[in-house]
């Protein structure tokens, strides 16, 4: 396995690697969700292709400085996990090598990013689109793997690739969960034991609410179940069209019930599909 810590080092390594190239973009602090993406990447790349994993805590996608500062960065163990997962190239740039101090070009998606995380995290998806496009260009990847856990991010990246004719195939993987249903996240390690014990309520609330009949009942039930805990603060709870991500009031088409919930400073997201009635 080779490790590149800058774009120029990566370019040198990539001159010699065989295709297809499959990229798994991450911010590190690996858990089994990330590893599942790597396994999928190997399937797509095949035994002779090249699996590239990027580990970059992208400063321009963080809307809160405290969240960026507290983001876990266990680089040594992450690199060891990449080795174990059969990664061919690990890309670990620092912010200085990714962004010029006077950078002035940003990729903005203007429709799907309006609601949900886009509404409560200003600039977040500009940061995501910009870094993902840069990673696609730096690696020259043929395909890239993303988790369905970040379903708005996945929809926005698919839109970016479609609208800008980016020649990268976007492949998604299902959300990997803890045995108690909590979606795995690098942020889970920042929960107190009490918060960690309470956090599966997000998934339970979404599951229970999604089986109800009307949009109104679904939203009310999920809110009640999440707010039943004194430890939670809802950032958003929305029922949106599965394709347009615009809020829905009637369940005439497939929808998604999505939540972002704060436990103290830690913000967790989850979602569930809701069938048309
Ligand atoms: P992150 O390091 O959190 O930016 O995530 C990197 C990639 O891993 C993204 O495509 C995420 O959607 C994906 N991911 C994060 N958590 C999970 C999970 N629990 N299951 C599957 N994929 C995940």
Short mmCIF file of C-alpha atoms and ligand atoms in Angstrom, two decimals:
data_model
loop_
_atom_site.label_atom_id
_atom_site.label_comp_id
_atom_site.label_asym_id
_atom_site.label_seq_id
_atom_site.Cartn_x
_atom_site.Cartn_y
_atom_site.Cartn_z
CA UNK A 1 0.00 0.00 0.00
CA UNK A 2 1.21 3.52 -0.85
CA UNK A 3 0.48 6.71 1.10
CA UNK A 4 0.42 10.13 -0.61
CA UNK A 5 0.27 13.25 1.57
CA UNK A 6 -0.12 15.82 -1.23
CA UNK A 7 -1.63 16.16 -4.69
CA UNK A 8 1.76 16.04 -6.40
CA UNK A 9 2.80 12.88 -4.49
CA UNK A 10 -0.53 11.31 -5.47
CA UNK A 11 0.00 12.19 -9.15
CA UNK A 12 3.41 10.48 -9.11
CA UNK A 13 1.96 7.28 -7.62
CA UNK A 14 -1.03 7.27 -9.97
CA UNK A 15 1.21 7.38 -13.06
CA UNK A 16 2.00 3.72 -12.47
CA UNK A 17 -1.24 2.19 -11.14
CA UNK A 18 -3.59 0.01 -13.19
CA UNK A 19 -7.28 0.85 -13.75
CA UNK A 20 -10.09 0.95 -13.03
CA UNK A 21 -9.53 3.45 -10.21
CA UNK A 22 -12.17 3.47 -7.50
CA UNK A 23 -12.22 6.20 -4.86
CA UNK A 24 -13.66 6.11 -1.33
CA UNK A 25 -13.70 9.68 -0.03
CA UNK A 26 -13.69 9.87 3.80
CA UNK A 27 -12.83 12.09 6.74
CA UNK A 28 -11.24 9.15 8.57
CA UNK A 29 -11.97 7.88 12.11
CA UNK A 30 -13.02 4.62 10.50
CA UNK A 31 -15.83 2.40 11.67
CA UNK A 32 -17.38 -0.63 9.93
CA UNK A 33 -19.50 1.70 7.74
CA UNK A 34 -16.34 3.02 6.09
CA UNK A 35 -14.90 -0.48 5.79
CA UNK A 36 -18.06 -1.67 3.98
CA UNK A 37 -17.45 1.09 1.40
CA UNK A 38 -13.87 -0.17 0.93
CA UNK A 39 -15.09 -3.73 0.36
CA UNK A 40 -17.53 -2.47 -2.25
CA UNK A 41 -14.73 -0.45 -3.87
CA UNK A 42 -12.60 -3.59 -4.17
CA UNK A 43 -15.50 -5.44 -5.82
CA UNK A 44 -15.87 -2.64 -8.36
CA UNK A 45 -12.11 -2.23 -8.95
CA UNK A 46 -11.56 -5.99 -9.23
CA UNK A 47 -8.36 -7.69 -8.06
CA UNK A 48 -6.21 -5.77 -10.56
CA UNK A 49 -7.79 -2.33 -10.31
CA UNK A 50 -6.76 0.39 -7.87
CA UNK A 51 -8.66 1.25 -4.70
CA UNK A 52 -7.91 4.76 -3.44
CA UNK A 53 -9.10 5.99 -0.02
CA UNK A 54 -8.85 9.69 0.81
CA UNK A 55 -8.69 10.77 4.45
CA UNK A 56 -9.25 14.49 4.72
CA UNK A 57 -11.14 16.39 7.42
CA UNK A 58 -12.34 19.05 5.00
CA UNK A 59 -12.39 22.39 6.86
CA UNK A 60 -14.63 24.17 4.34
CA UNK A 61 -17.58 21.84 4.95
CA UNK A 62 -17.74 22.54 8.69
CA UNK A 63 -20.15 25.25 9.79
CA UNK A 64 -19.05 25.15 13.44
CA UNK A 65 -15.39 25.63 14.39
CA UNK A 66 -15.95 23.55 17.56
CA UNK A 67 -17.13 20.58 15.47
CA UNK A 68 -14.07 20.82 13.21
CA UNK A 69 -11.72 21.06 16.22
CA UNK A 70 -13.36 18.10 17.98
CA UNK A 71 -13.49 15.86 14.88
CA UNK A 72 -11.50 12.68 15.70
CA UNK A 73 -8.30 12.16 13.66
CA UNK A 74 -6.78 8.75 14.53
CA UNK A 75 -4.54 8.81 11.43
CA UNK A 76 -2.20 5.94 12.40
CA UNK A 77 -4.95 3.43 13.11
CA UNK A 78 -6.89 4.61 10.03
CA UNK A 79 -3.89 3.88 7.81
CA UNK A 80 -3.52 0.45 9.44
CA UNK A 81 -7.22 -0.23 8.75
CA UNK A 82 -6.73 0.73 5.10
CA UNK A 83 -3.89 -1.74 4.88
CA UNK A 84 -6.12 -4.43 6.41
CA UNK A 85 -8.92 -3.66 3.95
CA UNK A 86 -6.63 -4.08 0.94
CA UNK A 87 -6.49 -0.40 -0.05
CA UNK A 88 -3.88 0.34 -2.75
CA UNK A 89 -3.37 4.07 -2.27
CA UNK A 90 -4.23 6.28 0.72
CA UNK A 91 -4.42 10.02 0.09
CA UNK A 92 -3.90 12.11 3.25
CA UNK A 93 -3.50 15.74 2.21
CA UNK A 94 -3.47 18.58 4.73
CA UNK A 95 -5.70 21.62 4.33
CA UNK A 96 -2.76 23.76 3.22
CA UNK A 97 -2.03 21.50 0.26
CA UNK A 98 -5.70 21.30 -0.76
CA UNK A 99 -6.67 24.97 -0.63
CA UNK A 100 -4.87 28.10 -1.74
CA UNK A 101 -5.25 30.90 0.82
CA UNK A 102 -6.88 33.07 -1.86
CA UNK A 103 -9.01 30.31 -3.43
CA UNK A 104 -12.07 31.85 -5.10
CA UNK A 105 -13.87 29.03 -6.93
CA UNK A 106 -16.55 26.94 -5.20
CA UNK A 107 -19.02 24.35 -6.52
CA UNK A 108 -22.58 25.20 -5.47
CA UNK A 109 -25.64 23.00 -5.91
CA UNK A 110 -28.68 25.25 -5.66
CA UNK A 111 -31.77 23.06 -5.33
CA UNK A 112 -31.32 19.78 -3.43
CA UNK A 113 -29.06 21.48 -0.89
CA UNK A 114 -31.64 24.05 0.19
CA UNK A 115 -33.35 22.03 2.91
CA UNK A 116 -32.39 19.50 5.61
CA UNK A 117 -28.64 19.72 6.44
CA UNK A 118 -28.23 22.54 3.89
CA UNK A 119 -30.67 24.75 5.76
CA UNK A 120 -29.11 24.27 9.18
CA UNK A 121 -25.45 24.06 8.06
CA UNK A 122 -24.80 27.06 5.81
CA UNK A 123 -22.09 26.42 3.21
CA UNK A 124 -21.80 22.74 4.14
CA UNK A 125 -22.69 21.31 0.73
CA UNK A 126 -20.61 23.91 -1.12
CA UNK A 127 -17.69 22.55 0.89
CA UNK A 128 -18.66 18.95 0.15
CA UNK A 129 -19.15 19.47 -3.62
CA UNK A 130 -15.93 21.44 -3.91
CA UNK A 131 -13.80 18.87 -2.12
CA UNK A 132 -15.43 15.90 -3.85
CA UNK A 133 -14.88 17.40 -7.30
CA UNK A 134 -11.26 18.16 -6.38
CA UNK A 135 -10.78 14.58 -5.17
CA UNK A 136 -12.29 13.23 -8.40
CA UNK A 137 -9.88 15.39 -10.44
CA UNK A 138 -6.84 14.64 -8.28
CA UNK A 139 -7.39 10.89 -8.40
CA UNK A 140 -8.80 10.63 -11.94
CA UNK A 141 -11.13 7.98 -10.54
CA UNK A 142 -13.58 6.04 -12.72
CA UNK A 143 -16.00 5.37 -9.87
CA UNK A 144 -16.54 6.60 -6.32
CA UNK A 145 -18.36 5.02 -3.38
CA UNK A 146 -20.61 6.91 -0.95
CA UNK A 147 -22.77 5.84 2.00
CA UNK A 148 -26.55 6.10 1.92
CA UNK A 149 -26.39 7.32 5.52
CA UNK A 150 -25.64 10.79 4.13
CA UNK A 151 -28.52 10.55 1.67
CA UNK A 152 -28.74 14.28 0.92
CA UNK A 153 -25.00 14.35 0.21
CA UNK A 154 -25.39 11.36 -2.11
CA UNK A 155 -28.26 13.03 -4.00
CA UNK A 156 -26.29 16.28 -4.37
CA UNK A 157 -23.16 14.52 -5.61
CA UNK A 158 -25.19 12.56 -8.17
CA UNK A 159 -26.68 15.87 -9.30
CA UNK A 160 -23.26 17.53 -9.54
CA UNK A 161 -21.92 14.63 -11.61
CA UNK A 162 -24.98 14.75 -13.88
CA UNK A 163 -25.07 18.51 -14.35
CA UNK A 164 -21.31 19.00 -14.83
CA UNK A 165 -20.75 15.84 -16.95
CA UNK A 166 -18.21 14.54 -14.45
CA UNK A 167 -17.03 11.15 -15.82
CA UNK A 168 -17.26 9.30 -12.51
CA UNK A 169 -19.75 6.55 -11.70
CA UNK A 170 -21.37 7.12 -8.29
CA UNK A 171 -22.05 3.94 -6.32
CA UNK A 172 -23.90 3.86 -2.99
CA UNK A 173 -23.75 1.47 -0.02
CA UNK A 174 -26.39 0.84 2.67
CA UNK A 175 -26.05 2.32 6.16
CA UNK A 176 -24.17 0.11 8.62
CA UNK A 177 -25.66 0.18 12.11
CA UNK A 178 -24.72 -0.75 15.65
CA UNK A 179 -26.60 -3.80 17.03
CA UNK A 180 -29.01 -1.40 18.79
CA UNK A 181 -29.85 0.34 15.49
CA UNK A 182 -27.79 3.53 15.89
CA UNK A 183 -26.25 4.48 12.54
CA UNK A 184 -22.49 4.18 12.80
CA UNK A 185 -20.77 7.56 12.73
CA UNK A 186 -17.34 8.91 13.58
CA UNK A 187 -19.17 11.34 15.88
CA UNK A 188 -20.64 8.52 18.04
CA UNK A 189 -17.36 8.28 19.96
CA UNK A 190 -17.97 11.82 21.25
CA UNK A 191 -21.23 10.83 22.99
CA UNK A 192 -21.22 10.39 26.77
CA UNK A 193 -22.22 6.87 27.92
CA UNK A 194 -25.66 8.27 28.86
CA UNK A 195 -26.11 9.92 25.46
CA UNK A 196 -24.87 6.80 23.66
CA UNK A 197 -27.44 4.68 25.50
CA UNK A 198 -30.21 7.09 24.52
CA UNK A 199 -29.18 7.66 20.87
CA UNK A 200 -30.87 4.54 19.32
CA UNK A 201 -34.15 6.37 19.98
CA UNK A 202 -33.57 8.33 16.74
CA UNK A 203 -33.76 5.18 14.62
CA UNK A 204 -36.63 3.75 16.69
CA UNK A 205 -38.61 6.99 16.34
CA UNK A 206 -38.14 7.08 12.57
CA UNK A 207 -39.05 3.38 12.20
CA UNK A 208 -42.18 3.68 14.31
CA UNK A 209 -43.34 6.94 12.70
CA UNK A 210 -42.75 5.74 9.13
CA UNK A 211 -45.50 3.12 9.45
CA UNK A 212 -48.20 5.71 10.23
CA UNK A 213 -50.72 6.89 7.62
CA UNK A 214 -50.39 10.62 7.05
CA UNK A 215 -47.44 13.01 6.75
CA UNK A 216 -48.74 14.96 9.71
CA UNK A 217 -49.03 11.87 11.95
CA UNK A 218 -45.56 10.72 10.92
CA UNK A 219 -43.91 14.03 11.75
CA UNK A 220 -45.79 14.46 15.04
CA UNK A 221 -45.05 10.93 16.22
CA UNK A 222 -41.32 11.08 15.38
CA UNK A 223 -40.97 14.47 17.11
CA UNK A 224 -42.74 13.22 20.25
CA UNK A 225 -40.57 10.09 20.45
CA UNK A 226 -37.30 11.99 19.99
CA UNK A 227 -38.25 14.82 22.33
CA UNK A 228 -39.33 12.34 25.02
CA UNK A 229 -35.65 12.32 26.04
CA UNK A 230 -34.29 15.34 27.91
CA UNK A 231 -30.91 14.70 26.24
CA UNK A 232 -32.04 15.47 22.68
CA UNK A 233 -32.46 18.70 20.75
CA UNK A 234 -33.93 18.37 17.26
CA UNK A 235 -32.00 20.31 14.62
CA UNK A 236 -34.50 19.33 11.95
CA UNK A 237 -37.13 16.67 11.38
CA UNK A 238 -38.48 16.65 7.82
CA UNK A 239 -40.52 14.54 5.47
CA UNK A 240 -39.25 15.17 1.95
CA UNK A 241 -39.83 13.83 -1.54
CA UNK A 242 -37.30 11.04 -2.19
CA UNK A 243 -36.22 12.59 -5.50
CA UNK A 244 -36.56 16.36 -5.20
CA UNK A 245 -35.87 16.51 -1.42
CA UNK A 246 -38.61 19.16 -1.17
CA UNK A 247 -40.95 18.94 1.86
CA UNK A 248 -44.12 16.92 1.28
CA UNK A 249 -47.54 17.26 2.84
CA UNK A 250 -49.14 14.23 1.16
CA UNK A 251 -47.61 10.80 0.65
CA UNK A 252 -48.40 10.44 -3.05
CA UNK A 253 -44.81 9.57 -4.00
CA UNK A 254 -41.93 7.83 -2.20
CA UNK A 255 -40.61 10.05 0.58
CA UNK A 256 -37.84 10.15 3.15
CA UNK A 257 -38.24 10.95 6.83
CA UNK A 258 -34.97 12.57 7.90
CA UNK A 259 -33.72 13.84 11.24
CA UNK A 260 -30.70 15.64 12.65
CA UNK A 261 -30.54 15.53 16.43
CA UNK A 262 -28.12 17.16 18.83
CA UNK A 263 -26.87 15.35 21.91
CA UNK A 264 -25.03 18.21 23.58
CA UNK A 265 -22.56 19.42 20.93
CA UNK A 266 -22.74 16.18 18.92
CA UNK A 267 -25.07 16.22 15.93
CA UNK A 268 -26.34 12.88 14.60
CA UNK A 269 -28.32 12.27 11.40
CA UNK A 270 -30.49 9.41 10.24
CA UNK A 271 -33.34 8.82 7.81
CA UNK A 272 -35.82 6.21 6.65
CA UNK A 273 -37.69 5.60 3.40
CA UNK A 274 -41.46 6.17 3.55
CA UNK A 275 -43.56 4.42 0.88
CA UNK A 276 -46.24 6.23 -1.12
CA UNK A 277 -49.73 5.57 0.29
P1 LIG B 1 -17.32 10.51 6.58
O1 LIG B 1 -15.95 10.01 6.91
O2 LIG B 1 -18.24 10.54 7.74
O3 LIG B 1 -17.32 11.76 5.74
O4 LIG B 1 -17.95 9.41 5.64
C1 LIG B 1 -17.28 8.92 4.51
C2 LIG B 1 -18.22 8.04 3.74
O5 LIG B 1 -18.66 6.98 4.58
C3 LIG B 1 -19.49 8.79 3.27
O6 LIG B 1 -19.81 8.36 1.96
C4 LIG B 1 -20.51 8.34 4.26
O7 LIG B 1 -21.83 8.35 3.74
C5 LIG B 1 -20.05 6.91 4.54
N1 LIG B 1 -20.59 6.45 5.83
C6 LIG B 1 -20.51 7.10 7.02
N2 LIG B 1 -21.15 6.39 7.97
C7 LIG B 1 -21.65 5.28 7.36
C8 LIG B 1 -22.41 4.16 7.81
N3 LIG B 1 -22.80 4.04 9.07
N4 LIG B 1 -22.71 3.21 6.91
C9 LIG B 1 -22.33 3.31 5.61
N5 LIG B 1 -21.60 4.35 5.12
C10 LIG B 1 -21.28 5.32 5.99
#
